[in-house]
Coordinates of C-alpha atoms and ligand atoms in Angstrom, one line a residue:
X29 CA 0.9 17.7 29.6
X30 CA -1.6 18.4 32.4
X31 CA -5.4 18.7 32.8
X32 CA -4.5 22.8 33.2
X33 CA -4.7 24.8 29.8
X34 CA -1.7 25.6 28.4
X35 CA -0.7 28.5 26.2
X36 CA 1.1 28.2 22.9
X37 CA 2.0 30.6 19.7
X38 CA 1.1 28.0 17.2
X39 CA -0.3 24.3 17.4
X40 CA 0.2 22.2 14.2
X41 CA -2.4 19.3 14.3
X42 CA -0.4 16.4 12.4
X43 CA 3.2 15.9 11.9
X44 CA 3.0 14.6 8.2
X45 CA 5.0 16.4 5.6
X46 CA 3.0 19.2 5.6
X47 CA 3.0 19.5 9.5
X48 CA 6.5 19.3 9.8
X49 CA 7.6 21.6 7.4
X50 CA 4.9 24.0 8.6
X51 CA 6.7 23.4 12.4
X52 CA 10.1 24.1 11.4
X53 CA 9.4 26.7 9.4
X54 CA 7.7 28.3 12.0
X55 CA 10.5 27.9 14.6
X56 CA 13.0 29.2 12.4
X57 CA 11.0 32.2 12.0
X58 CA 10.7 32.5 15.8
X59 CA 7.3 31.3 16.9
X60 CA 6.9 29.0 19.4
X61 CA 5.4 26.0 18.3
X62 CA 3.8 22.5 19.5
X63 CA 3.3 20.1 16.9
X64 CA 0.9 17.1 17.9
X65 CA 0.4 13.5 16.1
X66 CA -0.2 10.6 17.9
X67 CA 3.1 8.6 15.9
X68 CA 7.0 8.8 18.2
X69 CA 8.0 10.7 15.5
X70 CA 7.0 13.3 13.1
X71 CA 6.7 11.6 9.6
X72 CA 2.9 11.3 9.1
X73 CA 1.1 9.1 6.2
X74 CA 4.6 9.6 4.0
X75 CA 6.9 8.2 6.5
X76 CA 5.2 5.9 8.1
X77 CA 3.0 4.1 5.5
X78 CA 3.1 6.2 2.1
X79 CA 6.3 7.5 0.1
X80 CA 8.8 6.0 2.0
X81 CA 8.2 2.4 2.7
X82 CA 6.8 2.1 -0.9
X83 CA 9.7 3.4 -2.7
X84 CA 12.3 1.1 -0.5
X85 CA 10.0 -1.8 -1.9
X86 CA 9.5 -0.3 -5.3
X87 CA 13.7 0.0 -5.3
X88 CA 14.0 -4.0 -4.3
X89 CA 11.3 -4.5 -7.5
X90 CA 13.6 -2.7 -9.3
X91 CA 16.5 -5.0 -8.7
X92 CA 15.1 -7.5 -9.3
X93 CA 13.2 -6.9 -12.0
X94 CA 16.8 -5.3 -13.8
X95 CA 18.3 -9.2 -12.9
X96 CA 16.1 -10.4 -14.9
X97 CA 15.9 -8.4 -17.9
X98 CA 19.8 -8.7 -17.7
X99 CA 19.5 -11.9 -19.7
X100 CA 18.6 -10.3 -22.8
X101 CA 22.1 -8.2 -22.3
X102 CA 23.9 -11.2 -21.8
X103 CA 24.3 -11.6 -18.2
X104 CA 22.3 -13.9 -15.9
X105 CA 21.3 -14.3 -12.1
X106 CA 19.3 -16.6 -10.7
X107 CA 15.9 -17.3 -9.4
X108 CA 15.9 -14.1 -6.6
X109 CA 15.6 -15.9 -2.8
X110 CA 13.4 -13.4 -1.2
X111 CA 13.9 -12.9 2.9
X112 CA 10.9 -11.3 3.2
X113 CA 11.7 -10.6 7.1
X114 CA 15.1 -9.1 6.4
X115 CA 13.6 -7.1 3.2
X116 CA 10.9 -6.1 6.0
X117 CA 13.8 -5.4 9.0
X118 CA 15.8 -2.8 6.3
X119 CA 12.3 -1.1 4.8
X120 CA 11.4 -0.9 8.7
X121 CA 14.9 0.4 9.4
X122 CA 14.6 3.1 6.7
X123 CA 11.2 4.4 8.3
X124 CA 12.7 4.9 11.5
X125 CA 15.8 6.0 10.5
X126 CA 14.1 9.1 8.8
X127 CA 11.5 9.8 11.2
X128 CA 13.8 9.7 14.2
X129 CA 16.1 11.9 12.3
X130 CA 12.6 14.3 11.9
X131 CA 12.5 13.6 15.8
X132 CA 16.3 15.6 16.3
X133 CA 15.6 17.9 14.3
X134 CA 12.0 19.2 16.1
X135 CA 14.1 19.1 19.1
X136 CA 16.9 20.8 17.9
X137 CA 14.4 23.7 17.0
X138 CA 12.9 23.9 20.4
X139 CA 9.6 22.5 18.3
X140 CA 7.5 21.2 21.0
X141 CA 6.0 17.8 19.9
X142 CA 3.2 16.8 21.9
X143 CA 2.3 12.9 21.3
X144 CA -1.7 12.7 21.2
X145 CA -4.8 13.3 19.0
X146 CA -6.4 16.7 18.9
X147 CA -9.5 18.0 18.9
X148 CA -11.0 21.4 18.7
X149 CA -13.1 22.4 21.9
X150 CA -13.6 25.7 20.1
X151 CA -11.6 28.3 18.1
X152 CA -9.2 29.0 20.4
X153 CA -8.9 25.7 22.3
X154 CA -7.9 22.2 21.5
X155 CA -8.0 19.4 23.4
X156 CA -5.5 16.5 23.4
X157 CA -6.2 13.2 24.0
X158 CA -2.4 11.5 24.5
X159 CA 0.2 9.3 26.1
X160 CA 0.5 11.4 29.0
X161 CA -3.6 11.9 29.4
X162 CA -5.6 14.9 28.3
X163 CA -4.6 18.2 28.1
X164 CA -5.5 21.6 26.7
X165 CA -3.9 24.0 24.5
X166 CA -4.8 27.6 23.9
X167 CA -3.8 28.7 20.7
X168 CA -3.3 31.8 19.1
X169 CA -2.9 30.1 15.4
X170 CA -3.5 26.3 14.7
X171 CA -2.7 24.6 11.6
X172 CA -5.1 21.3 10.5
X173 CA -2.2 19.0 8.8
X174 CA -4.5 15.4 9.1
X175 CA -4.0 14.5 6.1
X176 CA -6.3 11.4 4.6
X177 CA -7.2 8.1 4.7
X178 CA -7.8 5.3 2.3
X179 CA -11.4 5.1 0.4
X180 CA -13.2 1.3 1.5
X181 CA -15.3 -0.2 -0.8
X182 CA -19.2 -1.3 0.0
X183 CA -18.6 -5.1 0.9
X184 CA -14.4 -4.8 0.8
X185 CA -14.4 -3.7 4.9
X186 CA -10.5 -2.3 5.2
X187 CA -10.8 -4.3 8.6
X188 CA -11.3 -7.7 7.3
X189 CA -8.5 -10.4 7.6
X190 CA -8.3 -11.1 3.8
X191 CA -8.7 -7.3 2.5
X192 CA -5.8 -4.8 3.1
X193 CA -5.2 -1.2 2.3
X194 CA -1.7 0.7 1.4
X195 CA -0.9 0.8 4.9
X196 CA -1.2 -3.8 5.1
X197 CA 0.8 -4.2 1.6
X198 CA 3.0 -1.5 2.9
X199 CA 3.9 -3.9 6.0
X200 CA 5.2 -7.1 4.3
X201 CA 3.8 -9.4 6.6
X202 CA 3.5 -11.8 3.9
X203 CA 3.8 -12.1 0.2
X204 CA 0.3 -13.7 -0.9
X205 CA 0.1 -16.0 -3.5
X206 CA -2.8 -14.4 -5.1
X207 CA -3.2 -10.4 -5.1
X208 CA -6.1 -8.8 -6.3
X209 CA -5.5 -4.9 -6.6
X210 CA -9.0 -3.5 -6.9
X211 CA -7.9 0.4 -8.7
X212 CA -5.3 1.0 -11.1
X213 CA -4.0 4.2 -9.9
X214 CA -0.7 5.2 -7.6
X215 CA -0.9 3.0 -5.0
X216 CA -2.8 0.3 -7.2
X217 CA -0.4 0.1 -9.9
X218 CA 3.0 0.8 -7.3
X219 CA 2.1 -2.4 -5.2
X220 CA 1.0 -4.1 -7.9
X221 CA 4.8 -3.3 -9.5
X222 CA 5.9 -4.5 -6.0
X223 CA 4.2 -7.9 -5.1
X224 CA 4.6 -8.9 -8.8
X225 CA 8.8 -8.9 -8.4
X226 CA 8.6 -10.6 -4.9
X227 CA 6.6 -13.2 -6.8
X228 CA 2.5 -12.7 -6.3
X229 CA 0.3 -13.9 -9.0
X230 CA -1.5 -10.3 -9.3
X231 CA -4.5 -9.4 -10.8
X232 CA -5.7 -5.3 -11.4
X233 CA -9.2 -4.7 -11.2
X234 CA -9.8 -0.7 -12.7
X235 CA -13.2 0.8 -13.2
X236 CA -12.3 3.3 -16.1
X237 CA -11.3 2.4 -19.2
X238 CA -7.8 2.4 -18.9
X239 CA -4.9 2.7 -15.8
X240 CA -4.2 6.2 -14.5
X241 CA -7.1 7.5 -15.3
X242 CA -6.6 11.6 -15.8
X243 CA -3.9 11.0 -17.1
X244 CA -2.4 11.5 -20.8
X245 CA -2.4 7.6 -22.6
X246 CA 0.5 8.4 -24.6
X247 CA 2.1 8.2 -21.0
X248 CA 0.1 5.1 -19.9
X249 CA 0.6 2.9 -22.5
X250 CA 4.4 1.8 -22.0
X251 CA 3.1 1.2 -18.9
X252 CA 0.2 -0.9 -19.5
X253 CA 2.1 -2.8 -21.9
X254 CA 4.8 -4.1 -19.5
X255 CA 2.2 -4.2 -16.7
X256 CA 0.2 -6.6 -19.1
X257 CA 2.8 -8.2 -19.9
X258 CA 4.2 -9.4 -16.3
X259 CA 1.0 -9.5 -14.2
X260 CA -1.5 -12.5 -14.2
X261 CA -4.2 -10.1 -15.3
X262 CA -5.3 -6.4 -16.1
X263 CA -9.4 -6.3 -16.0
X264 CA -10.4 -2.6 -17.5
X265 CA -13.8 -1.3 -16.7
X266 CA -14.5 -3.9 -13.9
X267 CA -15.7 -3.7 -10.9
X268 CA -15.6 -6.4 -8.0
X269 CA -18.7 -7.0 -5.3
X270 CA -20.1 -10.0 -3.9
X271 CA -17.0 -10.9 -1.6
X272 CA -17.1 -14.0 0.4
X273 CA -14.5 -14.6 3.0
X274 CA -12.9 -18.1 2.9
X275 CA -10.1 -19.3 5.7
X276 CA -7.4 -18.5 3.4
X277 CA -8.4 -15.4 1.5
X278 CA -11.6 -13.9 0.1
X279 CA -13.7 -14.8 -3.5
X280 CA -14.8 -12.5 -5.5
X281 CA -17.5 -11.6 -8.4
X282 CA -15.4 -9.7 -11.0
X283 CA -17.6 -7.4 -13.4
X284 CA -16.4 -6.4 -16.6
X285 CA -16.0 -6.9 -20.6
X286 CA -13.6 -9.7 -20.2
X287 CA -14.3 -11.5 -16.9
X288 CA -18.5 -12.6 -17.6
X289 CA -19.3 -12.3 -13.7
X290 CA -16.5 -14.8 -12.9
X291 CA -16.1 -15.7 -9.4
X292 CA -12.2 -15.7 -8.3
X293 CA -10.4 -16.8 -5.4
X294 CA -7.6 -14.5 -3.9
X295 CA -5.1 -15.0 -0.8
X296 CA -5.4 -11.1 -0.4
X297 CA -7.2 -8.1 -2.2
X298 CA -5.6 -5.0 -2.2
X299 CA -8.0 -2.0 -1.7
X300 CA -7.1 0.9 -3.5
X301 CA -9.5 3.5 -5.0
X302 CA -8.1 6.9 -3.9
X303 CA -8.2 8.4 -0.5
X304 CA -10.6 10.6 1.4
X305 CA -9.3 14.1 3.6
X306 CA -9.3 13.4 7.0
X307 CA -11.5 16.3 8.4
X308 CA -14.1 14.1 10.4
X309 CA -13.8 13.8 14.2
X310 CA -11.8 17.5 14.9
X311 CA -14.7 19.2 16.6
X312 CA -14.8 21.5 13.7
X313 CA -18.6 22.0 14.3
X314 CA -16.9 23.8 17.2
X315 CA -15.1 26.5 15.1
X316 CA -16.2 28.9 11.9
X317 CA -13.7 26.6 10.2
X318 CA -15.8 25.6 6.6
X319 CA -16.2 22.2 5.0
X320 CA -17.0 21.1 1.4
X321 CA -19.4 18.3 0.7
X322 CA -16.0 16.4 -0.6
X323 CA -14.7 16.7 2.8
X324 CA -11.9 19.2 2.0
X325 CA -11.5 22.2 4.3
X326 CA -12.0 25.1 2.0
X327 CA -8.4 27.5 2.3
X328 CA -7.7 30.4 0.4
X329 CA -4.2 31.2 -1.4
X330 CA -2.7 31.5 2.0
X331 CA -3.7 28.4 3.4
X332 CA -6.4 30.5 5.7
X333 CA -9.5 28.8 6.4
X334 CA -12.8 30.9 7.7
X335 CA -12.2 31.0 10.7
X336 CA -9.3 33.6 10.7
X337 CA -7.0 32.1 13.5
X338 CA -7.2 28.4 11.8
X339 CA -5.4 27.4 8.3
X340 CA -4.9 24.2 7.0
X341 CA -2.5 22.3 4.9
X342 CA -2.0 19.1 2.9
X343 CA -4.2 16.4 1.7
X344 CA -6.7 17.5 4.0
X345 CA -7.8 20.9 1.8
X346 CA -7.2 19.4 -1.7
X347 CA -6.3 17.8 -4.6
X348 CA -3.2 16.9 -5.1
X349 CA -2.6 14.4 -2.3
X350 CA 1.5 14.9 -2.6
X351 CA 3.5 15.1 0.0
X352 CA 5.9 17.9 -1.7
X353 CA 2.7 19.8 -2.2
X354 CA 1.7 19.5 1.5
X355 CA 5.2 20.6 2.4
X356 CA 4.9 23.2 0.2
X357 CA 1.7 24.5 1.9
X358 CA 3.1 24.4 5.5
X359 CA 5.6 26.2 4.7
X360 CA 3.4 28.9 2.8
X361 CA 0.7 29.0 6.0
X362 CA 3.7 29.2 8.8
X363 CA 5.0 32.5 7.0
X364 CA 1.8 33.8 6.8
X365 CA 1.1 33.2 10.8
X366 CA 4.7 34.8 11.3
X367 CA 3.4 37.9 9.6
X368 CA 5.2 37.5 6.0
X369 CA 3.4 37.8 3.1
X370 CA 3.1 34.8 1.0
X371 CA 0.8 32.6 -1.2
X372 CA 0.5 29.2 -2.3
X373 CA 0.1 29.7 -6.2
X374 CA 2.1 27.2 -8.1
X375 CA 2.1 27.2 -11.8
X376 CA 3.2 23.3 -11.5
X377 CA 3.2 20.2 -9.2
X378 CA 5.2 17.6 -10.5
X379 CA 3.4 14.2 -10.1
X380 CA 5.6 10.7 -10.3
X381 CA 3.9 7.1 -10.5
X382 CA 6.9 4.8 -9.4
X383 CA 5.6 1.8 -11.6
X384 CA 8.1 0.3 -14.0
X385 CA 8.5 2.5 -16.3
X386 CA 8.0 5.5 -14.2
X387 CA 5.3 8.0 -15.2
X388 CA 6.0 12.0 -14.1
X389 CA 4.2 14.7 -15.2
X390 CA 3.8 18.5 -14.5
X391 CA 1.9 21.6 -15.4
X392 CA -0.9 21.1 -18.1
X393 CA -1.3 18.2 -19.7
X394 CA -2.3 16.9 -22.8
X395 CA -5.7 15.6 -22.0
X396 CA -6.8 19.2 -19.8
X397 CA -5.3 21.0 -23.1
X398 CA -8.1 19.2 -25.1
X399 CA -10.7 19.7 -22.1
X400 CA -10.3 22.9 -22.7
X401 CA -10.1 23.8 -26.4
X402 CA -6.5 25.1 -25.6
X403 CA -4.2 25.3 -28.2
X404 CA -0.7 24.2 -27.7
X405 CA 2.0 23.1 -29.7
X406 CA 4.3 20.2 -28.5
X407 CA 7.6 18.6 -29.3
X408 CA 7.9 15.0 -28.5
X409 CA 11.2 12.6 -28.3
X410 CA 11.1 9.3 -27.8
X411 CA 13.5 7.4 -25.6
X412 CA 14.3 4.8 -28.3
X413 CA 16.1 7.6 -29.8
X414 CA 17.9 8.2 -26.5
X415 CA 21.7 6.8 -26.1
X416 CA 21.6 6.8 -23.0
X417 CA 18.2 5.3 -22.7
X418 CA 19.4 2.3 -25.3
X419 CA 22.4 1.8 -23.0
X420 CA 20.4 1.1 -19.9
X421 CA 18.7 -1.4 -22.6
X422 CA 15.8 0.2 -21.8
X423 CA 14.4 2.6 -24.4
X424 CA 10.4 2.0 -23.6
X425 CA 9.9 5.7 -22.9
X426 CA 8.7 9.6 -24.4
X427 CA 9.4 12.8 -23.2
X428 CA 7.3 16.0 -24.2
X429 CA 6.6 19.3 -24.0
X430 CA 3.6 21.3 -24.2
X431 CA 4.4 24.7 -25.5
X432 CA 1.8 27.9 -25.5
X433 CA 1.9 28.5 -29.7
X434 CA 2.0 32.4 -29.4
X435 CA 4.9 33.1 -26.5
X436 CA 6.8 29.9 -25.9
X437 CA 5.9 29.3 -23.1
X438 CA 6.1 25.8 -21.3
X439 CA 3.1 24.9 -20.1
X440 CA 3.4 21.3 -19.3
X441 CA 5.8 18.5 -19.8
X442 CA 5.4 14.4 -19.3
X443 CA 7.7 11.8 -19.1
X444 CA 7.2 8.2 -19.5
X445 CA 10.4 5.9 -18.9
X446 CA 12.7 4.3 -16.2
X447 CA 14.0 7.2 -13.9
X448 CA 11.2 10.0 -15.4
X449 CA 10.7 10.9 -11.6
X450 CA 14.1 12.3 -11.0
X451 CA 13.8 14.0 -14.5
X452 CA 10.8 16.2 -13.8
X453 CA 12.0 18.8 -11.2
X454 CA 13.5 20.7 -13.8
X455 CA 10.7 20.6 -16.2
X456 CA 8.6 22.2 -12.6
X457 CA 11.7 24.8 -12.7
X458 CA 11.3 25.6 -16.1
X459 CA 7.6 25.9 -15.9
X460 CA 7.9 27.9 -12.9
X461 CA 10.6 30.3 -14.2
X462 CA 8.1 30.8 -17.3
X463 CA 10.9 29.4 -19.3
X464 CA 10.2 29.2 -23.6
X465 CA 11.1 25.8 -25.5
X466 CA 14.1 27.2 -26.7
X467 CA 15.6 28.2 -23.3
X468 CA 15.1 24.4 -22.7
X469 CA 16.8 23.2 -26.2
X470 CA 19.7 26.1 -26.2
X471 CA 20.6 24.8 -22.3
X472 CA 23.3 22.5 -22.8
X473 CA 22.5 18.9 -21.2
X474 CA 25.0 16.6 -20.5
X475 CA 25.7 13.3 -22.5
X476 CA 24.7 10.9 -22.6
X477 CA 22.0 11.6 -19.9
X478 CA 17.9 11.2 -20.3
X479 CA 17.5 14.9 -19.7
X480 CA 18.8 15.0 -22.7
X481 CA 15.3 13.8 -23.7
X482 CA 13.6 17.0 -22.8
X483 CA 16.6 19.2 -24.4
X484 CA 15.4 17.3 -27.6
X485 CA 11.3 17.3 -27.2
X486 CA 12.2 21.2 -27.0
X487 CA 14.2 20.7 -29.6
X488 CA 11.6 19.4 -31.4
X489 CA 8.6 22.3 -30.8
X490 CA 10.5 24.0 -33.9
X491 CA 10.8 20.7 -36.1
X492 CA 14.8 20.4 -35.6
X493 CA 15.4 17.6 -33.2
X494 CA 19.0 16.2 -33.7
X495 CA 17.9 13.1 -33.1
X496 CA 14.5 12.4 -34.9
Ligands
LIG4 P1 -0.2 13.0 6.4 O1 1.1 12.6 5.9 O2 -1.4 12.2 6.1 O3 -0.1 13.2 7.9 C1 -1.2 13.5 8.7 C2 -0.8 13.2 10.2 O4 -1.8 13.7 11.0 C3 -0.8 11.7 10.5 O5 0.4 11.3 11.2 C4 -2.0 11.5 11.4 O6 -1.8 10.4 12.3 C5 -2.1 12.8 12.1 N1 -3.4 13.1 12.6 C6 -4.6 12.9 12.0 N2 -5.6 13.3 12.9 C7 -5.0 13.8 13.9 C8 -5.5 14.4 15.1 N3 -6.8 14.6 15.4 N4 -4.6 14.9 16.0 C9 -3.2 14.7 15.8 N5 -2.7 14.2 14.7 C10 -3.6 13.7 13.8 N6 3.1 11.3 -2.1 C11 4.1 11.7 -2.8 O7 4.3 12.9 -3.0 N7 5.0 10.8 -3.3 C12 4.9 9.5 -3.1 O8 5.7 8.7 -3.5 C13 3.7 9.0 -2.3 N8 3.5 7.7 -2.1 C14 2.4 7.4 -1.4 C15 2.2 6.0 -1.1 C16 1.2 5.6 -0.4 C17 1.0 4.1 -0.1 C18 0.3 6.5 0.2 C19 -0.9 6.1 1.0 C20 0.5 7.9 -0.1 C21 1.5 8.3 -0.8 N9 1.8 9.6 -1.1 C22 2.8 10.0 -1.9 C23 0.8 10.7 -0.6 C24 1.4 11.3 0.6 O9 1.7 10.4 1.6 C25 0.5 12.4 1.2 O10 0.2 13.3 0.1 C26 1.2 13.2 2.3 O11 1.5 12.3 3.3 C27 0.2 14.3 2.8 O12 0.8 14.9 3.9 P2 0.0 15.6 5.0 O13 1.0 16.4 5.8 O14 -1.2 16.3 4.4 O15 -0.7 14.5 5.9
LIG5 P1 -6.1 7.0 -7.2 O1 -7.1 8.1 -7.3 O2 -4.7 7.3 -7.7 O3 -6.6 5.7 -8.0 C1 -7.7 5.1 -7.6 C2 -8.1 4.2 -8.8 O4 -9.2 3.4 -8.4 C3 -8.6 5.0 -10.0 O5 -8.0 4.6 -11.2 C4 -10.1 4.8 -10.0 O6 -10.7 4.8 -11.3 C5 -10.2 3.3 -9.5 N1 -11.4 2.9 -8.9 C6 -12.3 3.7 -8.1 N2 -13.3 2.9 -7.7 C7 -13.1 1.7 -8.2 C8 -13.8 0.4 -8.1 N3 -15.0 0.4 -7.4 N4 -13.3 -0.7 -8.7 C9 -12.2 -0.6 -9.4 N5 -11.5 0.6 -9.5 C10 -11.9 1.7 -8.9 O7 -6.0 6.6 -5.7 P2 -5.0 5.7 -4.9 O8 -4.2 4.8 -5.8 O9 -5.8 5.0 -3.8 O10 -4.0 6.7 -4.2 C11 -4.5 7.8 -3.4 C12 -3.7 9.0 -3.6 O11 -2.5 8.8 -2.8 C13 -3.3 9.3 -5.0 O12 -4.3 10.0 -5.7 C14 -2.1 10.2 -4.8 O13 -2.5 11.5 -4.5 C15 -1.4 9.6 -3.5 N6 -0.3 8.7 -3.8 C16 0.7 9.2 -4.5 C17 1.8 8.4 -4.9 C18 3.0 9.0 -5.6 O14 3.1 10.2 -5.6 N7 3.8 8.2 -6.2 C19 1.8 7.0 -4.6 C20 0.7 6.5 -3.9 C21 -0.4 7.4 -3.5

């Protein structure tokens, strides 16, 4: 791209899950489109350093940690040899197998991606700093798809040597003897699940009272139990400050009901207390485009922000930070800019944890219910009562279903147990469809399957479970 301005129907700034989608959507519908991240490839936080890399790491925890619970089932494997740099070459290989794949198809839609960071000069204009020197771009839409960036902690600088965030643990460039996770939420809890199987000694530091905060303990606590009983250490209501960095790794004064102000050595500490949207440094203070003191660009329903000719998309405008949610959005904004009518207004957005046992939830949950003096009904089944669950030998999990008492309706459901993530799409389809408990239970499931388990918590909303 040249130093003269160039014209284009639509720029998408960020080429994360909700830039993408937003980019092909838009080409199919016929715009012409430029899509500009700084990355080779489209792929964003998710691809690059988020969903992807952690889940090929959480699936080689898995293994192992299924090797050694085989013991108990009568079959056993050895101490697991760990090549960290082949484990790194196939989690690497996964990335770019993906985002070159995203790569094709841009190109195969005639989606023009631009490599280089952009910034607005006004509302109309954006200029982009890239490989091939600046350029300009006049728009007549642009999309914000920046996404976030991880949270630091006062005295934990994310640039230190000893102190890494996601995107460090995400890169395997060592398995540390000593972890400290400071936060025991997604990413806390799914690296923690990670370094613990390649054989860290990990400790989780959490401020709240209890992991996951927000959401439902009935949910949490298989969790917790397993996480307390494989990790070195889970510190509730702690908070770490006072780090010192040594040649090999940093100590730290631990804060809490159980710790007395103990000063701990650790070869690594894991930062991770929640992310931030990335809206600084755009040269929005050239546009009408709004802010909120969280940082969120404020959207309406159709992803429009306030200045009419900008919308944005993703963890950049709000809560949840999910990439099938950002996807969601992009796709929702680049109909709107190709003139159809359409809204972002889900009634659910499935969430997933990836720890060991999984934890997946959607709709209302238990905990909001009781927030806000709602009344609901709901039908539980545990997964001890699950064949298939007991034939996995793994029956540490509940499934249930929160039901509106007067029409039926499903309002929420959460899962706790190995595999819940795959589980929870239909309880999203079911919410969505405005499905009742009983179009759930009379829907024959197949056996002997865990979605068998919310057949049965539906099942269960009228007292007359098979199994319980
Ligand atoms: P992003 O994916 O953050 O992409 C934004 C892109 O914009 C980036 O490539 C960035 O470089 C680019 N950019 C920023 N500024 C500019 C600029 N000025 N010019 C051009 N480009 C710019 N979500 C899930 O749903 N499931 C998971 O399992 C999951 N696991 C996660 C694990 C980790 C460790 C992390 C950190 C996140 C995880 N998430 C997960 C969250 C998920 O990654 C985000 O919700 C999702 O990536 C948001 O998509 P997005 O399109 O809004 O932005
Ligand atoms: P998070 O909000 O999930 O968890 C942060 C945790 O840190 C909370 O439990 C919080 O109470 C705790 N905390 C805050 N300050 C603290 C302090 N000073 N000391 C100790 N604990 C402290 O944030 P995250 O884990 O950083 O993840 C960011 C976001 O990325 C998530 O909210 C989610 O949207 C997304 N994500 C999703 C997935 C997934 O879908 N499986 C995986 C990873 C990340």
């Amino acid at each position: 791209m040249g130093a003269q301005v160039e014209r284009r129907e639509l720029v998408i700034i960020g080429g994360g899950p909700g830039g993408y989608a937003a980019a092909f959507m838009a080409a199919d519908l016929g715009l012409q489109v430029a899509l500009v991240d700084p990355e080779a490839n489209p792929g964003g936080v998710c691809l690059y350093r988020g969903c992807i890399p952690s889940k090929a790491l959480l699936h080689v925890a898995e293994l192992i940690e299924q090797a050694k619970d085989a013991s108990a089932l009568g079959v056993s494997f050895g101490e697991p040899e760990i090549d960290a740099a082949k484990l790194r070459e196939w989690k690497d290989g996964v990335v770019n197998k993906l985002t070159g794949g995203l790569g094709h198809l841009a190109e195969r839609r005639d989606v023009e991606y631009v490599r280089g960071r952009a910034q607005f000069e006004d509302h109309r204009t954006l200029r982009i700093e890239g490989a091939d020197g600046p350029g300009r771009i006049e728009f007549r839409h642009a999309i914000i798809a920046t996404g976030s960036e991880p949270t630091a902690l006062p005295g934990l600088p994310l640039d230190s040597h000893a102190i890494w965030s996601s995107k460090e643990a995400l890169e395997l460039s060592e398995v540390p003897e000593r972890l400290l996770v400071v936060g025991g939420g997604y990413i806390g809890l799914e690296m923690a699940t990670v370094y613990n199987a390649l054989g860290s000694e990990v400790t989780v530091v959490e401020a709240t009272p209890g992991l996951l905060p927000g959401v439902d303990r009935d949910l949490v606590e298989p969790l917790a139990k397993r996480l307390k009983a494989r990790l070195h250490a889970v510190h509730l209501e702690t908070k770490v400050s006072d780090a010192s960095q040594l040649e090999q790794g940093a100590e730290v004064v631990l804060h809490g009901p159980d710790v007395d102000d103990e000063k701990e050595g650790f070869d690594r500490i894991l930062v991770a207390v929640g992310r931030r949207p990335r809206s600084v440094g755009l040269g929005l203070e050239h546009t009408r485009v709004e802010v909120g003191p969280d940082g969120f660009i404020v959207v309406d329903e159709s992803r429009q922000t306030t200045e009419p000719a900008i919308f944005a998309i993703g963890d950049v405008v709000s809560q949840p930070m999910l990439a099938h949610k950002a996807h969601h959005e992009g796709r929702v904004a680049a109909e709107v800019i190709a003139g159809r009518k359409a809204r972002f207004e889900p009634r659910a957005i499935p969430a997933v944890v990836f720890t060991d046992p999984a934890v997946a939830w959607c709709g209302l949950t238990e905990a909001q219910a009781q927030d806000e003096g709602r009344e609901v009904e709901i039908g539980r089944f545990p997964w001890s009562a699950s064949g298939r669950a007991l034939t996995t030998g793994r029956s540490d999990g509940l499934t249930k279903v929160l039901v509106d008492p007067d029409s039926q309706r499903v309002l929420g459901v959460g899962m706790v147990g190995p595999g819940a993530g795959e589980l929870i799409a239909e309880a999203a389809l079911a919410i969505e469809m405005g499905a009742r408990a009983e179009d759930i239970a009379l829907t024959i499931h197949p056996h002997p399957t865990l979605s068998e388990t919310l057949m049965e918590a539906s099942e269960d909303v009228f007292g007359e479970a098979t199994h319980i």
